Amino acid sequence: MLLDDLKQLKESCWKNPNYMDFNTAAEACELGFADIIDASNRLKRFAAYFKVAFPETAAADGIVESPFREIPHMKEAMEREYGVALNGRLYLKMDSHLPISGSIKARGGVYEVLKFAEDIAIKSGMLNIDDDYSILAEERFSKLFSQYAIAVGSTGNLGLSIGIMSAKLGFKVTVHMSADARQWKKDMLRSKGVCVMEYESDYSEAVRQGRIAAESDPMCHFIDDENSRTLFLGYSVAALRLKKQLDDLKITVDSQHPLLVYLPCGVGGGPGGVAFGLKQVFKDDVHCFFAEPTNACCMILGMSTGKHSDISVQDIGIDGRTVADGLAVGRASGFVGRLMEPFISGCYTISDVRMHRLLATLADTENIYLEPSALAGMYGAVLAKSNGEFAEYGKLENCTHIVWATGGGMVPENEMRKYYLAGK
Ligand SMILES: *Cc1c(COP(=O)(O)O)cnc(C)c1O
């Protein structure tokens, strides 16, 4: 039984019995395509500001987007290692190399800060929606934003994104970090003027502490990773961007050329938002899978039991500890689990050892260095071919596998070396 396997930390697959055809699922959903367009338009308004505030985004006209590339040598290496022949081609969506914070959190986290700033600036009368948003880099705006505070609970990467973005705009920002957050992330944030609070507990507790601290301050906006629609929609814009990258490479997507997308999942907002966007764009021609560490398998647990956020991995005797920082979450977002119930094709778990090994293999074959979390998705392509439960997905000769590489771009070299050596 799945639950027993999860308890015993066995790598597991779960095919979603509640999956529906897109139109039926979309009809009943509280969010839709128009919401993604709204978020996309907001990011376009901010592009002029990004060009000034983060010059590294100027080459892409102020649009924060990541590379998309084929990884054929990795495909060969996995075929050899696991003794399978994968159909189709294997691609990497490199959110690991997103500007600002080097992880998928540069989508949702940054977006929610921008929306908060835009609302304040418009309400103050200092900004009009048709203005050139580069004016937001002027001192009068940082003065305005300095009256407001932003708080967030994080295992690391969300804190980095929100901390960096908020501090740049001029907000007072506090990041409540769980025990497993890396020292270098805390150091980097402090160097940018971010207040970092440290807790001995896990992610859920850091979020709870952050929420309590924020509630006592009426000028403070708490970014709620577990429930925020704004964060979720910020992530979903990735789908529009990916569509363009696929078009540019002339990659066909239809029923005979399906997309299979493997997304590392922590609390669920990032992968959920991206998957939601992909379903809106590609409908029944895309199949999305959440990938989690065996020791922090909160989403597969919540979805397969139907209990969503009413059950934690600790409830079944698992500690939630993993080398995969961004995925060290014991309780999934109930909002994301419920919303994604008819859209997601399946979930699977992967061991820390396998993530490390895939990390080293990717480095050796493609010279791409990612953090362990980002490798959780890599194994999906193998499962789509070799695992009975997922076998129907990888059977078409012309499928396109997309591994969503969620982080790693800002990991210091000495830390990356340790990851790599562990993998070897
Ligand atoms: C946060 C994170 C994820 C997962 O995002 P959630 O919204 O927590 O599900 C995956 N990979 C990395 C590297 C992350 O930082």
CSV table of C-alpha atoms and ligand atoms in Angstrom, one decimal:
chain,number,residue,atom,x,y,z
A,1,MET,CA,0.0,0.0,0.0
A,2,LEU,CA,1.2,3.5,-0.8
A,3,LEU,CA,0.9,4.8,2.7
A,4,ASP,CA,3.1,1.9,4.1
A,5,ASP,CA,5.7,2.5,1.4
A,6,LEU,CA,5.8,6.3,2.2
A,7,LYS,CA,6.2,5.4,5.9
A,8,GLN,CA,9.1,3.1,5.1
A,9,LEU,CA,10.7,5.9,3.0
A,10,LYS,CA,10.4,3.7,-0.2
A,11,GLU,CA,10.5,5.6,-3.4
A,12,SER,CA,6.9,5.6,-4.6
A,13,CYS,CA,4.7,6.6,-7.5
A,14,TRP,CA,1.1,7.7,-7.2
A,15,LYS,CA,-1.1,8.1,-10.3
A,16,ASN,CA,-3.9,10.6,-9.6
A,17,PRO,CA,-7.3,8.9,-9.7
A,18,ASN,CA,-9.0,12.3,-9.6
A,19,TYR,CA,-7.4,13.6,-12.7
A,20,MET,CA,-10.0,15.1,-15.2
A,21,ASP,CA,-10.0,16.3,-18.7
A,22,PHE,CA,-9.0,19.9,-18.8
A,23,ASN,CA,-12.3,21.5,-19.7
A,24,THR,CA,-14.2,19.8,-17.0
A,25,ALA,CA,-11.5,20.7,-14.4
A,26,ALA,CA,-11.2,24.3,-15.6
A,27,GLU,CA,-14.9,24.9,-15.4
A,28,ALA,CA,-15.0,24.2,-11.7
A,29,CYS,CA,-11.8,26.1,-10.8
A,30,GLU,CA,-11.7,29.4,-8.9
A,31,LEU,CA,-8.8,30.6,-11.0
A,32,GLY,CA,-8.4,30.8,-14.8
A,33,PHE,CA,-6.4,32.0,-17.8
A,34,ALA,CA,-7.4,35.6,-17.3
A,35,ASP,CA,-5.7,35.6,-13.9
A,36,ILE,CA,-2.5,34.5,-15.5
A,37,ILE,CA,-2.7,37.2,-18.1
A,38,ASP,CA,-3.3,39.8,-15.4
A,39,ALA,CA,-0.1,38.6,-13.6
A,40,SER,CA,1.9,38.6,-16.8
A,41,ASN,CA,0.8,42.1,-17.6
A,42,ARG,CA,1.9,43.3,-14.2
A,43,LEU,CA,5.3,41.8,-14.7
A,44,LYS,CA,5.5,43.6,-18.1
A,45,ARG,CA,4.7,46.9,-16.4
A,46,PHE,CA,7.6,46.3,-14.0
A,47,ALA,CA,10.1,45.5,-16.8
A,48,ALA,CA,11.2,49.1,-17.1
A,49,TYR,CA,12.0,49.2,-13.3
A,50,PHE,CA,13.9,45.9,-13.5
A,51,LYS,CA,16.2,47.2,-16.2
A,52,VAL,CA,17.2,49.9,-13.8
A,53,ALA,CA,17.2,48.1,-10.5
A,54,PHE,CA,18.7,44.8,-11.7
A,55,PRO,CA,21.0,45.6,-14.7
A,56,GLU,CA,21.5,41.9,-15.3
A,57,THR,CA,17.9,41.8,-16.6
A,58,ALA,CA,18.5,44.6,-19.1
A,59,ALA,CA,19.5,42.2,-21.9
A,60,ALA,CA,16.1,40.5,-21.6
A,61,ASP,CA,14.4,43.9,-21.5
A,62,GLY,CA,13.6,43.6,-17.8
A,63,ILE,CA,11.8,40.3,-18.1
A,64,VAL,CA,13.0,37.8,-15.5
A,65,GLU,CA,13.1,34.5,-17.4
A,66,SER,CA,15.3,31.4,-17.4
A,67,PRO,CA,17.0,29.4,-20.2
A,68,PHE,CA,15.4,26.3,-21.7
A,69,ARG,CA,17.8,23.8,-23.2
A,70,GLU,CA,18.0,20.2,-24.3
A,71,ILE,CA,20.2,17.8,-22.2
A,72,PRO,CA,20.9,14.9,-24.6
A,73,HIS,CA,24.0,13.7,-22.8
A,74,MET,CA,22.1,13.5,-19.5
A,75,LYS,CA,19.4,11.5,-21.3
A,76,GLU,CA,22.0,9.0,-22.5
A,77,ALA,CA,23.6,8.7,-19.1
A,78,MET,CA,20.2,8.0,-17.5
A,79,GLU,CA,19.3,5.4,-20.1
A,80,ARG,CA,22.6,3.7,-19.4
A,81,GLU,CA,22.3,3.9,-15.6
A,82,TYR,CA,18.7,2.7,-15.4
A,83,GLY,CA,18.7,0.4,-18.4
A,84,VAL,CA,15.7,2.1,-20.1
A,85,ALA,CA,15.3,3.6,-23.5
A,86,LEU,CA,13.4,6.9,-23.1
A,87,ASN,CA,11.1,8.0,-25.9
A,88,GLY,CA,11.3,11.6,-27.1
A,89,ARG,CA,13.7,14.3,-26.0
A,90,LEU,CA,14.8,15.6,-22.6
A,91,TYR,CA,14.9,19.3,-21.8
A,92,LEU,CA,15.8,21.3,-18.8
A,93,LYS,CA,13.9,24.5,-17.7
A,94,MET,CA,16.6,26.3,-15.8
A,95,ASP,CA,14.9,28.3,-13.2
A,96,SER,CA,18.1,27.6,-11.3
A,97,HIS,CA,19.5,30.4,-13.3
A,98,LEU,CA,16.7,33.0,-13.0
A,99,PRO,CA,18.0,36.5,-12.3
A,100,ILE,CA,17.5,38.1,-8.8
A,101,SER,CA,17.7,34.9,-6.7
A,102,GLY,CA,18.7,31.9,-8.7
A,103,SER,CA,15.6,29.8,-8.0
A,104,ILE,CA,12.0,29.3,-9.0
A,105,LYS,CA,11.1,31.6,-6.1
A,106,ALA,CA,12.2,34.5,-8.3
A,107,ARG,CA,8.8,34.0,-9.9
A,108,GLY,CA,6.2,33.9,-7.2
A,109,GLY,CA,8.1,35.6,-4.4
A,110,VAL,CA,9.2,38.5,-6.4
A,111,TYR,CA,5.8,38.8,-8.0
A,112,GLU,CA,3.9,39.1,-4.7
A,113,VAL,CA,6.3,41.9,-3.5
A,114,LEU,CA,5.8,43.8,-6.8
A,115,LYS,CA,2.0,43.5,-6.5
A,116,PHE,CA,2.1,44.8,-2.9
A,117,ALA,CA,4.4,47.7,-4.0
A,118,GLU,CA,2.2,48.6,-7.0
A,119,ASP,CA,-1.0,48.7,-4.9
A,120,ILE,CA,0.7,51.0,-2.4
A,121,ALA,CA,2.2,53.3,-5.0
A,122,ILE,CA,-1.1,53.6,-7.0
A,123,LYS,CA,-3.1,54.3,-3.8
A,124,SER,CA,-0.7,57.0,-2.8
A,125,GLY,CA,-1.3,58.8,-6.1
A,126,MET,CA,2.4,58.7,-7.0
A,127,LEU,CA,2.0,56.0,-9.7
A,128,ASN,CA,-0.3,55.5,-12.5
A,129,ILE,CA,-0.8,52.1,-14.3
A,130,ASP,CA,0.3,53.7,-17.6
A,131,ASP,CA,3.5,55.3,-16.2
A,132,ASP,CA,7.0,54.2,-17.0
A,133,TYR,CA,7.7,52.1,-13.9
A,134,SER,CA,11.4,52.9,-13.9
A,135,ILE,CA,10.4,55.9,-11.7
A,136,LEU,CA,9.9,53.3,-8.9
A,137,ALA,CA,13.7,53.3,-8.5
A,138,GLU,CA,13.6,57.0,-7.4
A,139,GLU,CA,14.2,57.8,-3.8
A,140,ARG,CA,10.6,59.2,-3.2
A,141,PHE,CA,9.3,55.6,-3.7
A,142,SER,CA,11.8,53.9,-1.4
A,143,LYS,CA,10.7,56.6,1.2
A,144,LEU,CA,7.1,55.6,0.6
A,145,PHE,CA,7.8,51.9,0.8
A,146,SER,CA,10.0,52.2,3.9
A,147,GLN,CA,6.8,52.9,5.9
A,148,TYR,CA,5.7,49.4,5.2
A,149,ALA,CA,7.0,46.0,6.2
A,150,ILE,CA,7.1,42.6,4.6
A,151,ALA,CA,7.5,39.3,6.4
A,152,VAL,CA,7.8,35.7,5.3
A,153,GLY,CA,8.6,32.2,6.6
A,154,SER,CA,11.1,30.2,4.6
A,155,THR,CA,13.5,27.3,4.3
A,156,GLY,CA,15.8,29.6,2.3
A,157,ASN,CA,15.0,30.3,-1.3
A,158,LEU,CA,11.7,32.1,-0.8
A,159,GLY,CA,13.4,34.2,1.9
A,160,LEU,CA,16.2,35.1,-0.6
A,161,SER,CA,13.7,36.2,-3.3
A,162,ILE,CA,11.4,38.2,-1.1
A,163,GLY,CA,14.3,39.6,1.0
A,164,ILE,CA,16.3,40.8,-2.1
A,165,MET,CA,13.2,42.2,-3.9
A,166,SER,CA,11.7,43.9,-0.8
A,167,ALA,CA,15.0,45.4,0.3
A,168,LYS,CA,15.6,46.8,-3.2
A,169,LEU,CA,12.3,48.6,-3.3
A,170,GLY,CA,12.9,50.0,0.2
A,171,PHE,CA,10.6,47.9,2.4
A,172,LYS,CA,11.5,46.8,5.9
A,173,VAL,CA,11.7,43.1,5.5
A,174,THR,CA,11.9,40.2,7.9
A,175,VAL,CA,12.6,36.6,6.9
A,176,HIS,CA,11.7,33.9,9.4
A,177,MET,CA,14.1,31.0,8.7
A,178,SER,CA,13.6,27.3,9.6
A,179,ALA,CA,16.4,25.3,11.2
A,180,ASP,CA,17.5,23.7,8.0
A,181,ALA,CA,18.1,27.0,6.1
A,182,ARG,CA,21.7,27.3,4.9
A,183,GLN,CA,24.1,29.7,6.6
A,184,TRP,CA,25.1,31.4,3.3
A,185,LYS,CA,21.5,32.3,2.6
A,186,LYS,CA,21.2,34.0,5.9
A,187,ASP,CA,24.5,35.8,5.5
A,188,MET,CA,23.6,37.0,2.0
A,189,LEU,CA,20.3,38.4,3.2
A,190,ARG,CA,21.8,40.2,6.2
A,191,SER,CA,24.4,41.7,3.9
A,192,LYS,CA,21.4,43.3,2.0
A,193,GLY,CA,19.8,44.8,5.1
A,194,VAL,CA,17.2,42.0,5.6
A,195,CYS,CA,16.3,41.1,9.2
A,196,VAL,CA,16.7,37.3,9.5
A,197,MET,CA,15.0,35.5,12.4
A,198,GLU,CA,16.2,32.0,13.1
A,199,TYR,CA,14.2,29.1,14.6
A,200,GLU,CA,15.1,25.7,15.8
A,201,SER,CA,12.0,24.2,14.2
A,202,ASP,CA,10.9,23.2,10.7
A,203,TYR,CA,9.4,25.3,8.0
A,204,SER,CA,5.7,25.2,9.2
A,205,GLU,CA,6.8,26.6,12.6
A,206,ALA,CA,8.9,29.3,10.9
A,207,VAL,CA,5.8,30.3,8.9
A,208,ARG,CA,3.7,30.3,12.1
A,209,GLN,CA,6.1,32.5,13.9
A,210,GLY,CA,6.3,34.9,11.0
A,211,ARG,CA,2.6,35.1,10.8
A,212,ILE,CA,2.3,35.9,14.5
A,213,ALA,CA,5.0,38.6,14.3
A,214,ALA,CA,3.4,40.2,11.3
A,215,GLU,CA,-0.1,40.2,12.8
A,216,SER,CA,0.9,42.7,15.5
A,217,ASP,CA,2.0,45.3,12.9
A,218,PRO,CA,-0.8,46.8,10.7
A,219,MET,CA,1.7,48.1,8.2
A,220,CYS,CA,3.2,44.6,7.7
A,221,HIS,CA,2.3,42.3,4.8
A,222,PHE,CA,2.8,38.7,5.5
A,223,ILE,CA,3.6,36.6,2.5
A,224,ASP,CA,1.7,33.4,3.1
A,225,ASP,CA,3.5,30.6,1.1
A,226,GLU,CA,0.8,28.1,2.1
A,227,ASN,CA,-2.3,30.1,1.0
A,228,SER,CA,-1.4,32.9,-1.3
A,229,ARG,CA,-3.2,33.2,-4.6
A,230,THR,CA,-0.9,36.0,-5.6
A,231,LEU,CA,2.2,33.9,-5.2
A,232,PHE,CA,0.6,31.1,-7.1
A,233,LEU,CA,-0.3,33.3,-10.0
A,234,GLY,CA,3.2,34.8,-10.1
A,235,TYR,CA,4.5,31.3,-10.7
A,236,SER,CA,1.9,30.5,-13.3
A,237,VAL,CA,3.2,33.1,-15.8
A,238,ALA,CA,6.1,30.7,-16.4
A,239,ALA,CA,3.8,28.7,-18.7
A,240,LEU,CA,3.3,31.7,-21.1
A,241,ARG,CA,7.1,32.1,-21.3
A,242,LEU,CA,7.7,28.4,-21.8
A,243,LYS,CA,5.2,28.4,-24.7
A,244,LYS,CA,7.2,31.0,-26.4
A,245,GLN,CA,10.5,29.1,-25.9
A,246,LEU,CA,8.9,25.9,-27.3
A,247,ASP,CA,7.5,27.9,-30.3
A,248,ASP,CA,11.0,29.4,-30.9
A,249,LEU,CA,12.5,25.9,-31.0
A,250,LYS,CA,9.6,24.6,-33.2
A,251,ILE,CA,8.7,22.0,-30.7
A,252,THR,CA,5.2,20.7,-31.5
A,253,VAL,CA,2.8,20.1,-28.6
A,254,ASP,CA,-0.4,18.2,-29.4
A,255,SER,CA,-2.0,14.9,-28.5
A,256,GLN,CA,0.7,12.9,-30.5
A,257,HIS,CA,3.5,15.1,-29.1
A,258,PRO,CA,2.6,15.5,-25.4
A,259,LEU,CA,4.7,17.4,-22.8
A,260,LEU,CA,5.6,15.6,-19.7
A,261,VAL,CA,6.7,18.0,-17.0
A,262,TYR,CA,8.4,17.0,-13.7
A,263,LEU,CA,8.3,19.6,-10.9
A,264,PRO,CA,10.1,19.4,-7.5
A,265,CYS,CA,7.5,20.1,-4.9
A,266,GLY,CA,7.8,21.6,-1.4
A,267,VAL,CA,4.7,23.3,0.0
A,268,GLY,CA,3.3,23.3,-3.5
A,269,GLY,CA,2.9,26.9,-4.6
A,270,GLY,CA,5.8,27.0,-7.1
A,271,PRO,CA,5.2,23.7,-8.9
A,272,GLY,CA,1.5,24.1,-8.5
A,273,GLY,CA,1.4,27.5,-10.0
A,274,VAL,CA,3.7,26.5,-12.9
A,275,ALA,CA,1.6,23.3,-13.5
A,276,PHE,CA,-1.6,25.2,-13.3
A,277,GLY,CA,-0.3,27.7,-16.0
A,278,LEU,CA,0.9,24.8,-18.2
A,279,LYS,CA,-2.5,23.1,-18.0
A,280,GLN,CA,-4.2,26.4,-19.0
A,281,VAL,CA,-1.9,26.8,-22.0
A,282,PHE,CA,-1.5,23.2,-23.2
A,283,LYS,CA,-4.7,21.6,-21.7
A,284,ASP,CA,-4.8,17.8,-22.2
A,285,ASP,CA,-1.5,17.8,-24.1
A,286,VAL,CA,0.5,18.3,-21.0
A,287,HIS,CA,1.0,16.0,-18.0
A,288,CYS,CA,2.5,17.4,-14.9
A,289,PHE,CA,4.1,15.5,-12.0
A,290,PHE,CA,5.1,16.6,-8.6
A,291,ALA,CA,8.4,15.2,-7.3
A,292,GLU,CA,9.3,15.1,-3.6
A,293,PRO,CA,12.0,13.7,-1.3
A,294,THR,CA,11.0,10.4,0.4
A,295,ASN,CA,11.6,12.1,3.8
A,296,ALA,CA,9.4,15.1,3.0
A,297,CYS,CA,6.6,13.7,0.9
A,298,CYS,CA,3.9,16.0,2.1
A,299,MET,CA,2.1,16.6,-1.2
A,300,ILE,CA,1.8,12.9,-2.3
A,301,LEU,CA,0.6,12.2,1.3
A,302,GLY,CA,-2.0,15.0,1.3
A,303,MET,CA,-3.3,14.3,-2.2
A,304,SER,CA,-3.4,10.5,-2.0
A,305,THR,CA,-5.2,10.5,1.4
A,306,GLY,CA,-7.4,13.5,0.4
A,307,LYS,CA,-6.5,15.1,3.7
A,308,HIS,CA,-4.3,17.8,2.1
A,309,SER,CA,-3.0,20.1,4.8
A,310,ASP,CA,-4.8,18.2,7.5
A,311,ILE,CA,-2.0,15.6,7.5
A,312,SER,CA,1.8,16.0,7.9
A,313,VAL,CA,4.7,13.7,7.3
A,314,GLN,CA,5.3,13.8,11.1
A,315,ASP,CA,1.9,12.3,11.6
A,316,ILE,CA,3.1,9.1,9.8
A,317,GLY,CA,6.4,9.1,11.6
A,318,ILE,CA,8.7,10.8,9.1
A,319,ASP,CA,11.0,13.6,10.1
A,320,GLY,CA,10.8,15.8,7.0
A,321,ARG,CA,14.6,16.2,6.9
A,322,THR,CA,16.3,16.1,3.5
A,323,VAL,CA,19.3,17.5,1.7
A,324,ALA,CA,16.8,19.1,-0.7
A,325,ASP,CA,16.5,22.5,1.1
A,326,GLY,CA,13.6,23.9,-0.8
A,327,LEU,CA,11.6,20.7,-0.4
A,328,ALA,CA,12.0,20.2,3.4
A,329,VAL,CA,8.3,20.7,4.1
A,330,GLY,CA,6.2,18.4,6.3
A,331,ARG,CA,2.8,19.8,5.5
A,332,ALA,CA,1.6,20.7,2.0
A,333,SER,CA,-0.5,23.7,1.1
A,334,GLY,CA,-4.2,22.8,1.3
A,335,PHE,CA,-5.1,25.5,-1.2
A,336,VAL,CA,-2.7,24.1,-3.8
A,337,GLY,CA,-3.5,20.4,-3.1
A,338,ARG,CA,-7.2,21.0,-3.5
A,339,LEU,CA,-7.0,23.3,-6.5
A,340,MET,CA,-4.6,21.0,-8.4
A,341,GLU,CA,-6.5,17.8,-7.6
A,342,PRO,CA,-8.1,17.5,-11.1
A,343,PHE,CA,-5.1,18.9,-13.0
A,344,ILE,CA,-2.1,16.9,-11.8
A,345,SER,CA,-1.3,13.6,-13.4
A,346,GLY,CA,0.7,12.1,-10.5
A,347,CYS,CA,3.3,12.4,-7.8
A,348,TYR,CA,6.4,10.5,-6.9
A,349,THR,CA,9.1,10.4,-4.3
A,350,ILE,CA,12.9,10.1,-4.7
A,351,SER,CA,15.6,9.5,-2.2
A,352,ASP,CA,18.3,12.0,-1.2
A,353,VAL,CA,21.0,9.6,-2.4
A,354,ARG,CA,19.4,9.5,-5.9
A,355,MET,CA,19.1,13.3,-6.0
A,356,HIS,CA,22.8,13.7,-5.2
A,357,ARG,CA,23.8,11.1,-7.8
A,358,LEU,CA,21.7,12.8,-10.5
A,359,LEU,CA,23.3,16.1,-9.5
A,360,ALA,CA,26.8,14.7,-10.2
A,361,THR,CA,25.7,13.0,-13.4
A,362,LEU,CA,24.2,16.2,-14.7
A,363,ALA,CA,27.4,18.1,-13.8
A,364,ASP,CA,29.6,15.5,-15.6
A,365,THR,CA,27.5,15.2,-18.7
A,366,GLU,CA,26.1,18.7,-19.3
A,367,ASN,CA,28.3,20.9,-17.1
A,368,ILE,CA,25.2,22.2,-15.3
A,369,TYR,CA,25.3,22.6,-11.6
A,370,LEU,CA,22.1,22.5,-9.6
A,371,GLU,CA,21.1,22.2,-6.0
A,372,PRO,CA,19.8,18.8,-4.9
A,373,SER,CA,16.1,19.8,-4.8
A,374,ALA,CA,16.3,20.7,-8.5
A,375,LEU,CA,17.2,17.1,-9.4
A,376,ALA,CA,14.0,15.6,-7.9
A,377,GLY,CA,12.3,16.1,-11.3
A,378,MET,CA,15.1,14.4,-13.3
A,379,TYR,CA,14.0,10.9,-12.3
A,380,GLY,CA,10.5,11.5,-13.6
A,381,ALA,CA,11.5,10.8,-17.2
A,382,VAL,CA,12.8,7.4,-16.1
A,383,LEU,CA,9.6,6.6,-14.2
A,384,ALA,CA,7.4,7.6,-17.1
A,385,LYS,CA,9.1,4.8,-19.0
A,386,SER,CA,10.0,2.2,-16.4
A,387,ASN,CA,7.3,2.4,-13.8
A,388,GLY,CA,4.1,0.5,-14.2
A,389,GLU,CA,1.9,3.2,-12.8
A,390,PHE,CA,3.3,5.9,-15.1
A,391,ALA,CA,4.0,3.7,-18.1
A,392,GLU,CA,1.1,5.2,-20.2
A,393,TYR,CA,2.7,8.6,-20.1
A,394,GLY,CA,6.1,7.9,-21.6
A,395,LYS,CA,4.9,5.5,-24.3
A,396,LEU,CA,4.6,8.0,-27.2
A,397,GLU,CA,7.6,8.2,-29.3
A,398,ASN,CA,7.4,12.0,-29.8
A,399,CYS,CA,6.9,13.1,-26.2
A,400,THR,CA,8.9,16.0,-24.8
A,401,HIS,CA,10.2,15.6,-21.2
A,402,ILE,CA,10.8,18.8,-19.3
A,403,VAL,CA,12.6,18.6,-16.0
A,404,TRP,CA,11.9,21.8,-14.0
A,405,ALA,CA,15.3,22.7,-12.5
A,406,THR,CA,14.1,24.8,-9.6
A,407,GLY,CA,17.4,26.1,-8.0
A,408,GLY,CA,21.1,26.2,-7.6
A,409,GLY,CA,22.3,29.3,-9.5
A,410,MET,CA,23.4,31.1,-6.3
A,411,VAL,CA,24.9,28.2,-4.4
A,412,PRO,CA,28.5,29.2,-3.4
A,413,GLU,CA,31.2,27.1,-5.1
A,414,ASN,CA,32.4,25.4,-2.0
A,415,GLU,CA,28.9,24.3,-1.1
A,416,MET,CA,28.3,23.1,-4.6
A,417,ARG,CA,31.6,21.1,-4.4
A,418,LYS,CA,30.2,19.3,-1.4
A,419,TYR,CA,27.0,18.4,-3.2
A,420,TYR,CA,28.9,17.2,-6.1
A,421,LEU,CA,31.3,15.0,-4.1
A,422,ALA,CA,28.4,13.5,-2.2
A,423,GLY,CA,26.9,12.6,-5.5
A,424,LYS,CA,30.1,11.0,-6.7
B,1,LIG,C1,10.8,26.3,-3.0
B,1,LIG,C2,11.5,25.4,-3.9
B,1,LIG,C3,10.8,24.3,-4.5
B,1,LIG,C4,9.4,24.0,-4.3
B,1,LIG,O1,8.5,25.1,-4.3
B,1,LIG,P1,7.2,25.0,-3.3
B,1,LIG,O2,6.4,26.3,-3.7
B,1,LIG,O3,7.7,25.1,-1.9
B,1,LIG,O4,6.5,23.8,-3.6
B,1,LIG,C5,11.5,23.5,-5.3
B,1,LIG,N1,12.9,23.7,-5.5
B,1,LIG,C6,13.5,24.6,-5.0
B,1,LIG,C7,15.0,24.8,-5.2
B,1,LIG,C8,12.9,25.5,-4.1
B,1,LIG,O5,13.6,26.5,-3.5
